mmCIF file of C-alpha atoms in Angstrom:
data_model
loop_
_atom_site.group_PDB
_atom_site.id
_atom_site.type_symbol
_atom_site.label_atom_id
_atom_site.label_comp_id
_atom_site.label_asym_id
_atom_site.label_seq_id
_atom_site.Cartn_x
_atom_site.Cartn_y
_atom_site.Cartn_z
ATOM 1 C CA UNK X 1 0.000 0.000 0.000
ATOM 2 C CA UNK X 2 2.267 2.946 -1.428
ATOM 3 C CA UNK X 3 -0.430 6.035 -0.014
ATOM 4 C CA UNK X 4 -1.354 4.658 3.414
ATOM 5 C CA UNK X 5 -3.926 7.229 5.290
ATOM 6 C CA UNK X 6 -3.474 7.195 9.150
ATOM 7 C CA UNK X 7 -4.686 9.235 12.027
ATOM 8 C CA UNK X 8 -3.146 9.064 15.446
ATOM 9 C CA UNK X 9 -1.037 6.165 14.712
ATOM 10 C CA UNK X 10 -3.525 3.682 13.014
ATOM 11 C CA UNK X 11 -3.744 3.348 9.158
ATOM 12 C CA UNK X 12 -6.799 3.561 6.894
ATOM 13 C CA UNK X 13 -6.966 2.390 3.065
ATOM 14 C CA UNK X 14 -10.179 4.719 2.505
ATOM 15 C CA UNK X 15 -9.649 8.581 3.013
ATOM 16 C CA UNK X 16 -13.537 9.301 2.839
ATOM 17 C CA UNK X 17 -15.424 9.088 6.557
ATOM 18 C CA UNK X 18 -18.910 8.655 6.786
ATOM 19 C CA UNK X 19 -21.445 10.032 9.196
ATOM 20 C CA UNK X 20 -24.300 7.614 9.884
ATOM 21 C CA UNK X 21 -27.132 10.132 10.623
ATOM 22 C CA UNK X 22 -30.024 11.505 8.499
ATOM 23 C CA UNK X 23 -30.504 7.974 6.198
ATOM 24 C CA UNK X 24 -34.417 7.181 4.913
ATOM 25 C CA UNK X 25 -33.749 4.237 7.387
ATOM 26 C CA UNK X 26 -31.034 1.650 8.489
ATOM 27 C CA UNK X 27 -31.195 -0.481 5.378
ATOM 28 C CA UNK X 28 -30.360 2.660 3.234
ATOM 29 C CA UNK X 29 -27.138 3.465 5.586
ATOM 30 C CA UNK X 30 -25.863 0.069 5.615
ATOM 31 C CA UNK X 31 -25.849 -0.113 1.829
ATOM 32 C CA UNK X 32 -24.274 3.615 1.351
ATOM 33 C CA UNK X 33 -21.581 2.751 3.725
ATOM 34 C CA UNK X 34 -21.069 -0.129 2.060
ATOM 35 C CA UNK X 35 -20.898 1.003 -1.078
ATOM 36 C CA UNK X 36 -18.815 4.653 0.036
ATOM 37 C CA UNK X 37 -15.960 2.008 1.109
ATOM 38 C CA UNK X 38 -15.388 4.015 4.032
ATOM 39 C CA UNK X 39 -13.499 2.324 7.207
ATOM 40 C CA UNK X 40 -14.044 5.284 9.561
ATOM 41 C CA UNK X 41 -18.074 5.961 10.627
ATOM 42 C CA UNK X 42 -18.994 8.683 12.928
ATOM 43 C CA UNK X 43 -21.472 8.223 15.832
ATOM 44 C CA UNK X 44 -22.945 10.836 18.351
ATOM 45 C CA UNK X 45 -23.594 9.888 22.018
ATOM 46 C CA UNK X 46 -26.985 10.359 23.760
ATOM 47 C CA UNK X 47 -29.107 9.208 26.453
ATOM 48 C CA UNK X 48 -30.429 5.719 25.916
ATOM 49 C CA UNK X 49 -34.060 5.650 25.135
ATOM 50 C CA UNK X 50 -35.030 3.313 28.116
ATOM 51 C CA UNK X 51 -38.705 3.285 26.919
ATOM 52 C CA UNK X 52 -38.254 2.106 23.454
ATOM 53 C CA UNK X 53 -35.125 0.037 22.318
ATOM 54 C CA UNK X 54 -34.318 -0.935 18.942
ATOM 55 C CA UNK X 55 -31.525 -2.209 17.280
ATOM 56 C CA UNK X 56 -28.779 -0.233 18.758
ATOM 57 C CA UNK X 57 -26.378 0.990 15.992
ATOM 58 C CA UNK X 58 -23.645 -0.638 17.932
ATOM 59 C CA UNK X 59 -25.350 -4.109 16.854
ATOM 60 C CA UNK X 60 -25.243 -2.616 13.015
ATOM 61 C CA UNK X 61 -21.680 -1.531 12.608
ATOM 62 C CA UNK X 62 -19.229 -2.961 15.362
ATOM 63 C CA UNK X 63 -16.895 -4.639 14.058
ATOM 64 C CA UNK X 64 -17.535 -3.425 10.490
ATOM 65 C CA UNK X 65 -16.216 -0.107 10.850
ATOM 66 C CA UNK X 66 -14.055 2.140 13.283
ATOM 67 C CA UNK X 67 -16.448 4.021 15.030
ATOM 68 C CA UNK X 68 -15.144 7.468 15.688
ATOM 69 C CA UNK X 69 -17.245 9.049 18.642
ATOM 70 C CA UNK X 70 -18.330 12.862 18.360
ATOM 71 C CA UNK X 71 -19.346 15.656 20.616
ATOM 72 C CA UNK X 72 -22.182 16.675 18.671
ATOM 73 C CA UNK X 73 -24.500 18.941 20.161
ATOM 74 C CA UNK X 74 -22.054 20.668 22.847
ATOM 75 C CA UNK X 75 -22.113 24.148 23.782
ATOM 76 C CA UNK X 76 -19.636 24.459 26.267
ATOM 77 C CA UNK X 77 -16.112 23.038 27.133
ATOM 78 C CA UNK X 78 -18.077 21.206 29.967
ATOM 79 C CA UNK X 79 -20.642 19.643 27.876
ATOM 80 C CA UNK X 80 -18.160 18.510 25.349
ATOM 81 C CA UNK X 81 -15.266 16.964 27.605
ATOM 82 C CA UNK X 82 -18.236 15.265 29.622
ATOM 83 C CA UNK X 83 -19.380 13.800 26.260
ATOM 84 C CA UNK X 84 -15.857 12.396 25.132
ATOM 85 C CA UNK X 85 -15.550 10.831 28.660
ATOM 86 C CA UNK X 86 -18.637 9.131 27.947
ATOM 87 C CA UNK X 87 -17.896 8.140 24.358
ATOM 88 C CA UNK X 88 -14.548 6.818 25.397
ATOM 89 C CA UNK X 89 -15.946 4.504 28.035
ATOM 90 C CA UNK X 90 -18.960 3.480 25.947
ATOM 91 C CA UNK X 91 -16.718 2.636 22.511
ATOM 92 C CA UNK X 92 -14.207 1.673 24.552
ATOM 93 C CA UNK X 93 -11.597 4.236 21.674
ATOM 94 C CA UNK X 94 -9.528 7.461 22.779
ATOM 95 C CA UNK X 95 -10.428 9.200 19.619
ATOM 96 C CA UNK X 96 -13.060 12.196 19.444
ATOM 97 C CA UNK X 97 -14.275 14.297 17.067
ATOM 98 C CA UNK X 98 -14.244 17.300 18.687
ATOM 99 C CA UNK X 99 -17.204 19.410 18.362
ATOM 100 C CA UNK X 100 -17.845 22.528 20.432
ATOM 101 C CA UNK X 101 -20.857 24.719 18.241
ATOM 102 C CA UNK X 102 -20.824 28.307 18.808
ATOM 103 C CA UNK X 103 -24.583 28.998 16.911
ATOM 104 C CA UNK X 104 -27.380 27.309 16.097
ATOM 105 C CA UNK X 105 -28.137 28.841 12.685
ATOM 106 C CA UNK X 106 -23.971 28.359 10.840
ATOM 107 C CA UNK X 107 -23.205 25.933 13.349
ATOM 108 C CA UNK X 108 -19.823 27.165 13.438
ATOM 109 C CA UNK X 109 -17.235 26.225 15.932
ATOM 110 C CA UNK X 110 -16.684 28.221 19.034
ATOM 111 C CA UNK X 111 -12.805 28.479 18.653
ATOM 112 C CA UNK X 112 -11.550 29.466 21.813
ATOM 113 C CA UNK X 113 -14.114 26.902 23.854
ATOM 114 C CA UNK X 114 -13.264 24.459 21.499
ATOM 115 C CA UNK X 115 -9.040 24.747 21.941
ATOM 116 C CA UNK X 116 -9.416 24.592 25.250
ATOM 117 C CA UNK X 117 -11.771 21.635 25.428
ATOM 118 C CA UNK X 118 -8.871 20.079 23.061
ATOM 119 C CA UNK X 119 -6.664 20.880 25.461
ATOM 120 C CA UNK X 120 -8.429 19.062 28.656
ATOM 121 C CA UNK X 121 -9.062 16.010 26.275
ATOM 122 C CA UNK X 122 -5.581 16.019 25.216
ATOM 123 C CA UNK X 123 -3.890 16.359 28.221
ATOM 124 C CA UNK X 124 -6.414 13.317 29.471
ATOM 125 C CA UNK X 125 -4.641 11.214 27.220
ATOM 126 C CA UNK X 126 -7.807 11.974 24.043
ATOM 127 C CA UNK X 127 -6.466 11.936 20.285
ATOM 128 C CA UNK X 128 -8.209 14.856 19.676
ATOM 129 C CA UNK X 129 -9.641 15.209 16.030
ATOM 130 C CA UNK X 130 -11.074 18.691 16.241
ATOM 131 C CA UNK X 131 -13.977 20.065 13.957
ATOM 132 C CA UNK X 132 -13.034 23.797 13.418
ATOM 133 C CA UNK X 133 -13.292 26.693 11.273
ATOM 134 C CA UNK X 134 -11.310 26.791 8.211
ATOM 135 C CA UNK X 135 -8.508 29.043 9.619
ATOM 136 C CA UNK X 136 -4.993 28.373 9.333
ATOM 137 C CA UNK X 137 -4.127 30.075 12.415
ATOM 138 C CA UNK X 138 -6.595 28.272 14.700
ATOM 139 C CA UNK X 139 -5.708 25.160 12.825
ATOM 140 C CA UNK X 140 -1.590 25.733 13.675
ATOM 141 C CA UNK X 141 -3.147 25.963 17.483
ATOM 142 C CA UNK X 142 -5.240 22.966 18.030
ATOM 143 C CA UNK X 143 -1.705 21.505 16.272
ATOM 144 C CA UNK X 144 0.576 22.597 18.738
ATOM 145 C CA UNK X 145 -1.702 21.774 21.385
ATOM 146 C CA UNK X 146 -1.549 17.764 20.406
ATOM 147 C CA UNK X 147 -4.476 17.585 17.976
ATOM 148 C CA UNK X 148 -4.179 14.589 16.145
ATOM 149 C CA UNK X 149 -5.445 15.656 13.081
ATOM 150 C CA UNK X 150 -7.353 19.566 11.890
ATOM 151 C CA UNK X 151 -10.909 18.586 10.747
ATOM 152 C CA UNK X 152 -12.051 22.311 8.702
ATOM 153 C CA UNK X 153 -14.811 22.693 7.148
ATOM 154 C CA UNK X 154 -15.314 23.185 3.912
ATOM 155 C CA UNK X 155 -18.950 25.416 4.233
ATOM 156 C CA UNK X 156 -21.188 24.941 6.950
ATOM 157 C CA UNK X 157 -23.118 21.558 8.418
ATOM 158 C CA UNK X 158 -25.393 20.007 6.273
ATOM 159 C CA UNK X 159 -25.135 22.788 4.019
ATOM 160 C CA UNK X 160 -23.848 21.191 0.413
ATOM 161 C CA UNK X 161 -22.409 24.415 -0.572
ATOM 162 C CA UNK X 162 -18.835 22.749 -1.030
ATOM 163 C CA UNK X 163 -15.337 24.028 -0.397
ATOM 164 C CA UNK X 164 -16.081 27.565 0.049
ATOM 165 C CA UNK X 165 -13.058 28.876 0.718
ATOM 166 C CA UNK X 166 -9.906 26.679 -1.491
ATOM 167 C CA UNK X 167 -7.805 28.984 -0.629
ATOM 168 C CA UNK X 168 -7.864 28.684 2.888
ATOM 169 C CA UNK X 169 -8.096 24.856 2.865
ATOM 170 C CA UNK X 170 -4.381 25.025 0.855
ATOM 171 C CA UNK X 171 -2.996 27.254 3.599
ATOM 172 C CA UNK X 172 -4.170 25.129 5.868
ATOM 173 C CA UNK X 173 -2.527 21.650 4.351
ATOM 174 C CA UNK X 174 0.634 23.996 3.903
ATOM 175 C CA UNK X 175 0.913 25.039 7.419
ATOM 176 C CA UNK X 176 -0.008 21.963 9.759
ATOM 177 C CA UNK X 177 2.014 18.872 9.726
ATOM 178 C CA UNK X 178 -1.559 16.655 11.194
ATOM 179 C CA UNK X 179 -3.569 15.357 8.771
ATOM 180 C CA UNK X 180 -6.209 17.577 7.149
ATOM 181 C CA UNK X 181 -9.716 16.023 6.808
ATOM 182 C CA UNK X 182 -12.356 18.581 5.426
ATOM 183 C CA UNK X 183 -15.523 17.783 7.804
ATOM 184 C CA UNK X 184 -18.668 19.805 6.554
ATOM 185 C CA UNK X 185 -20.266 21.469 3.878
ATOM 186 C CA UNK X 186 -19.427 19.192 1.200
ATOM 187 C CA UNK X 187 -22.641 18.773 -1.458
ATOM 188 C CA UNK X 188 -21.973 16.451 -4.283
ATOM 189 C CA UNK X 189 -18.577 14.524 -5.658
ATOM 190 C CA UNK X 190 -17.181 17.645 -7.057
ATOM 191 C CA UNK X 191 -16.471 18.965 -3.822
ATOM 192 C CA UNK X 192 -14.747 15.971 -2.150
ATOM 193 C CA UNK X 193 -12.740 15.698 -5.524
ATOM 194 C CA UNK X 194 -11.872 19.573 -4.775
ATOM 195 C CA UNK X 195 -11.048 19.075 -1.480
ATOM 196 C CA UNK X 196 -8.815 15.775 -2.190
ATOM 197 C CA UNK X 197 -6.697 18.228 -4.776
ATOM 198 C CA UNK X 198 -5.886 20.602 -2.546
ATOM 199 C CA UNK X 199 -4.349 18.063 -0.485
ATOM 200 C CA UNK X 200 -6.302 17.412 1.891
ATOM 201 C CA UNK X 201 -6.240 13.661 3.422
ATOM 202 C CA UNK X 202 -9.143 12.971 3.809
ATOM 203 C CA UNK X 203 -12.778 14.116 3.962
ATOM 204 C CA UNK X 204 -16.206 13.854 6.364
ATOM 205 C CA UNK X 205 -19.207 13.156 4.481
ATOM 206 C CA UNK X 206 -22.510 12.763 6.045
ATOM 207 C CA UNK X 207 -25.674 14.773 4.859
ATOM 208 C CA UNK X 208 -24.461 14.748 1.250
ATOM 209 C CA UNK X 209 -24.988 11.356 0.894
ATOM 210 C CA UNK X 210 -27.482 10.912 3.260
ATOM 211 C CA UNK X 211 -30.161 13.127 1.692
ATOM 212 C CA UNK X 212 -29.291 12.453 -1.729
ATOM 213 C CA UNK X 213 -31.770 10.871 -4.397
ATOM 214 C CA UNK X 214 -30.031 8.042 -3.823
ATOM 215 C CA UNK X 215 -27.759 7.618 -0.950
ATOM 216 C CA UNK X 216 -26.113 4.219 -2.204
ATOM 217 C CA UNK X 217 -24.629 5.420 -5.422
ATOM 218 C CA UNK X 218 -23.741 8.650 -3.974
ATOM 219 C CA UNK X 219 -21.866 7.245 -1.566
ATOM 220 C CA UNK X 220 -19.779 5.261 -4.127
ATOM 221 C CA UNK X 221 -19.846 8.326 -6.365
ATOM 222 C CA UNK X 222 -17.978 10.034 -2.942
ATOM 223 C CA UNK X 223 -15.702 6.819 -2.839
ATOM 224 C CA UNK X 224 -14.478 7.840 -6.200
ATOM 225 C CA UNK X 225 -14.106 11.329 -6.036
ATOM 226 C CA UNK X 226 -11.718 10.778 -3.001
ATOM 227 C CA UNK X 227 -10.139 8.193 -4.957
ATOM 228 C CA UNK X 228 -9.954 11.009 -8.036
ATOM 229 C CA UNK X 229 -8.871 14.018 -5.952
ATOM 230 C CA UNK X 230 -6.040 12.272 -4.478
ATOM 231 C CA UNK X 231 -4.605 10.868 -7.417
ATOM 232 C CA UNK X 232 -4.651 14.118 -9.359
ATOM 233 C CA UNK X 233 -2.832 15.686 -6.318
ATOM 234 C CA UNK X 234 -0.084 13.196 -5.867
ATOM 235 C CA UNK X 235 0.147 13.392 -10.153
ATOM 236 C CA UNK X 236 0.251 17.413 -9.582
ATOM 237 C CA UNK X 237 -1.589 19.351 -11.921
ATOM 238 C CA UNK X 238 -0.512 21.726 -14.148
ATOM 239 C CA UNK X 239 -0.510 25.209 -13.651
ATOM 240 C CA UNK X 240 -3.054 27.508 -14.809
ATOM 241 C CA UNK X 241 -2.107 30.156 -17.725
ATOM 242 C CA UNK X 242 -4.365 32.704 -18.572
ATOM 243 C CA UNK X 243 -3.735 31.902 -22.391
ATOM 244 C CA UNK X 244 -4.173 29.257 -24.554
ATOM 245 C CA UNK X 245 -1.225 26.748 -25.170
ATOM 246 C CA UNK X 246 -1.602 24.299 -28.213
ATOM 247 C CA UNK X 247 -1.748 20.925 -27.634
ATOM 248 C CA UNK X 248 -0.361 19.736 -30.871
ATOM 249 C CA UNK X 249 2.841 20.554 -32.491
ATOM 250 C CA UNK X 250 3.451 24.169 -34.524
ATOM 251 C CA UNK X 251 6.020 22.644 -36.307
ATOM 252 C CA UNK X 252 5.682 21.094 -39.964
ATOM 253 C CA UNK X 253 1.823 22.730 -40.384
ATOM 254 C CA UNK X 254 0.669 22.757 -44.017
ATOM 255 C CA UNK X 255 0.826 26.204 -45.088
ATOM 256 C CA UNK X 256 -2.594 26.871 -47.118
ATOM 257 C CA UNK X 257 -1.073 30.291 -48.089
ATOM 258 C CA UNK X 258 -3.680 32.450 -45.456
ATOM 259 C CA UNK X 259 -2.386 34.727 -42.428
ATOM 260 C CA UNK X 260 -3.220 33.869 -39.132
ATOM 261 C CA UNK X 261 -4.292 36.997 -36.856
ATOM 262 C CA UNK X 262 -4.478 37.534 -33.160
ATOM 263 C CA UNK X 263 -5.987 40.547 -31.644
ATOM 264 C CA UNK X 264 -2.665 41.578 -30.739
ATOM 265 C CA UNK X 265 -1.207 40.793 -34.176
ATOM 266 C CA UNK X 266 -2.859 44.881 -35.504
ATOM 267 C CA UNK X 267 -1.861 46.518 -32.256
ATOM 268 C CA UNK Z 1 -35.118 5.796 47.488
ATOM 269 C CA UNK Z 2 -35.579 8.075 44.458
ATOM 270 C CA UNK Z 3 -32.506 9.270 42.025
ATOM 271 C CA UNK Z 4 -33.327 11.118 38.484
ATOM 272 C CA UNK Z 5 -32.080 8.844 35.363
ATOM 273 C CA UNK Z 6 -32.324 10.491 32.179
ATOM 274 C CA UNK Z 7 -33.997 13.501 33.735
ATOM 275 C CA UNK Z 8 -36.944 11.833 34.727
ATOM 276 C CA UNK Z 9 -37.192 10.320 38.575
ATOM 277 C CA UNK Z 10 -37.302 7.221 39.297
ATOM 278 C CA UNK Z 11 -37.441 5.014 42.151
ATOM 279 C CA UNK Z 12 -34.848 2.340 42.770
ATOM 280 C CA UNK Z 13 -33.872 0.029 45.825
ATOM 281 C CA UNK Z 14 -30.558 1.137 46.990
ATOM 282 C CA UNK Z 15 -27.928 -0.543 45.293
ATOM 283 C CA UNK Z 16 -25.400 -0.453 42.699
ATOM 284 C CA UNK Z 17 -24.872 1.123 39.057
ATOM 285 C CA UNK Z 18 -25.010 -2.284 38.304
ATOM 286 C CA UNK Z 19 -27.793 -3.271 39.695
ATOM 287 C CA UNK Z 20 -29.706 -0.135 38.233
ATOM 288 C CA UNK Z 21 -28.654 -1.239 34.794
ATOM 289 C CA UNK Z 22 -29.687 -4.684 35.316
ATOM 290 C CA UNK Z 23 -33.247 -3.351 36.512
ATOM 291 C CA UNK Z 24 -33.647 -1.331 34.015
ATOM 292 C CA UNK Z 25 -33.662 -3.671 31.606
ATOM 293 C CA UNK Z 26 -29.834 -3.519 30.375
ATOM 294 C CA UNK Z 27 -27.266 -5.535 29.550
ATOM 295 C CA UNK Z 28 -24.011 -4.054 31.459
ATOM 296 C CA UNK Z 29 -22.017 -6.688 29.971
ATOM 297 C CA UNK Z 30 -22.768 -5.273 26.652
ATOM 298 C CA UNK Z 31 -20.171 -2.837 25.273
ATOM 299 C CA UNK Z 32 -21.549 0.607 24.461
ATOM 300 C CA UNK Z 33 -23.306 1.971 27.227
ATOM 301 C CA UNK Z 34 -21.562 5.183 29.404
ATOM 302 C CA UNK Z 35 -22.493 6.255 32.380
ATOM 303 C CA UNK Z 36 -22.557 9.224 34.899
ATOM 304 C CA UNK Z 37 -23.422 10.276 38.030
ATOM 305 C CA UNK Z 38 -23.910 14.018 39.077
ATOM 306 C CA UNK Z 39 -21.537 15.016 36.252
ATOM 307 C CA UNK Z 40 -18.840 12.188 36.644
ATOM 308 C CA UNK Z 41 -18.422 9.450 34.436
ATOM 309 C CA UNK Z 42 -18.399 5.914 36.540
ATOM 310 C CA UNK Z 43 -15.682 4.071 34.090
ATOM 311 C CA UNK Z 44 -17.399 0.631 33.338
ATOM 312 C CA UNK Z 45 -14.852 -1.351 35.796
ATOM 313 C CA UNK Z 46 -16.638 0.474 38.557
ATOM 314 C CA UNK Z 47 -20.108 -0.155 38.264
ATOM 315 C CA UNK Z 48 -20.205 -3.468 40.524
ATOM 316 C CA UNK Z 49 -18.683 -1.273 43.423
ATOM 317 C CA UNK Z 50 -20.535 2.205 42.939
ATOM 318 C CA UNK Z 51 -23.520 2.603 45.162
ATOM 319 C CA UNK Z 52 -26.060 4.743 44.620
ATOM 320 C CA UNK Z 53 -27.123 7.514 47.065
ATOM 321 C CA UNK Z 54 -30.911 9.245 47.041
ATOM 322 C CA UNK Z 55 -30.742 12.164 44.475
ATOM 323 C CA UNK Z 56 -28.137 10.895 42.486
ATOM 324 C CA UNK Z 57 -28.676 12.279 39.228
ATOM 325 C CA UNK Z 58 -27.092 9.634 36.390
ATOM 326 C CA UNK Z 59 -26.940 9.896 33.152
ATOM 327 C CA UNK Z 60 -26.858 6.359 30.874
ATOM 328 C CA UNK Z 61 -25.936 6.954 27.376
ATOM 329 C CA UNK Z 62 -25.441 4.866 24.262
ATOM 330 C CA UNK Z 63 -24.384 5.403 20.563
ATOM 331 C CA UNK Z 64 -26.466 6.539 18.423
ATOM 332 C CA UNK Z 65 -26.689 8.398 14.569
ATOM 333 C CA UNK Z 66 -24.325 10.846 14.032
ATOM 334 C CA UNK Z 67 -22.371 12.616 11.880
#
């Protein structure tokens, strides 16, 4: 395996994670993250329903997948390094998505809540996996602080507007050594393809595949743009000119006698 | 004696987190279930030992959808 993936020491073959929420039902999910070839599935952690119990999820993916706990939900450093403790014991795994939301409407992270709930979990012995704005200078902090990997996102939750910002995203793979796993945002295979070229290492996709027509071939049709993106980065793509440059050789053209004219050719 | 599970009270012979679990209905041999009690997670290896007091406000939690 020549382009291993792996976070916080263990290694991955698929770079595309899956979230597990917001299927038509359990049949639908199991198929999509099937067919998305993801390893790494995200679960949130709530209060058992002690009235009603189904199938727990636990029964539908254990030992399938790596299930990668998240704080979903959390205001507050409190909430959020309450909710890791609890995922850590229940899943019996030290790695957390970090989540610590700042407002309901953009769902965007509260950054200085969330680098110092990093830092509890972190110093508690956590591999922290941090969702956070798509900032290279928060990023470079939740690095130096131990994160185990920088999770930006690429527009908001569940919004399918894609990588909004590309520009940040590259600043961000230039300046953190942790690997770089867009989480958010992302709306059809373009976008994961996008993100995968910028060099990112991996990406979180949950909604987009969830809520689409069909979630099954979506989710292979994510498989593939993560398989697409990161080939085309490791091949490196050209640069981009602002002119045109011929594909085919100038030399030895049949000369037919006429003048060729640019617009610059009467200036 | 009555504790709060979930948020909602509940009435429960004085006894363990095990034993709570057990009459509840759940399996604490099963992996997958967390649980707290006013605000501190009881790690799994401590459940057998941890006795409940009146009041105790605990907090069982599970995995569920999520992305």
């Amino acid at each position: 395996m020549d382009d291993e993936f792996s976070i916080a020491g263990r290694s991955f073959r698929s770079r595309l994670l899956v979230g597990t929420a917001r299927y038509p039902n359990q049949q639908v999910m199991l198929k999509a993250l099937e067919a998305s070839g993801a390893e790494i599935v995200t679960v949130a952690i709530r209060r058992i329903d002690l009235q009603q119990r189904g199938e727990s999820i636990l029964d539908l993916l254990a030992g399938r997948y790596f299930l990668l706990p998240n704080t979903a939900g959390c205001y507050t450093v409190r909430e959020a390094v309450m909710t890791a403790r609890l995922a850590r014991d229940a899943l019996g795994t030290d790695l957390i998505k970090l989540e610590v939301i700042g407002d309901d409407e953009t769902l965007y992270p509260n950054t200085p809540q969330l680098i110092e709930a990093a830092k509890q979990l972190v110093d508690e012995g956590f591999k922290v996996l941090p969702y956070c704005s798509d900032d290279p200078v928060s990023c470079t902090i939740l690095e130096k602080i131990g994160c185990e990997a920088v999770m930006p996102l690429g527009a908001p939750i569940g919004s399918g507007m894609g990588i909004l910002n590309p520009y940040n995203i590259r600043l961000i793979r230039e300046r953190v050594r942790v690997p770089v796993i867009v989480d958010a945002g992302v709306g059809t295979a373009s976008d994961v393809a996008i993100a995968m070229e910028l060099g990112c290492d991996g990406v979180l996709v949950n909604t987009a595949i969830a809520q689409a027509r069909d979630p099954i071939r979506m989710a292979e049709a994510m498989k593939l743009a993560v398989e697409a993106g990161r080939k085309a980065y490791r091949a490196g793509r050209i640069p981009r000119r602002f002119y045109a440059q011929p594909s085919s050789p100038l030399e030895g053209r049949v000369d037919f006698g006429t003048t060729r004219s640019t617009p610059h050719a009467d200036r | 004696m009555s504790i709060v599970v979930n948020g909602v009270e509940h009435r429960f012979e004085a006894g363990t987190i095990y034993e709570l679990l057990k009459s509840l209905g759940l399996d604490p041999e099963r992996p997958g279930l967390a649980v707290a009690v006013n605000g501190e997670v009881i790690g799994r290896g401590r459940w057998r030992e941890h006795q409940l007091k009146p009041g105790d406000a605990i907090e069982i939690v599970t995995a569920v959808s999520g992305g």
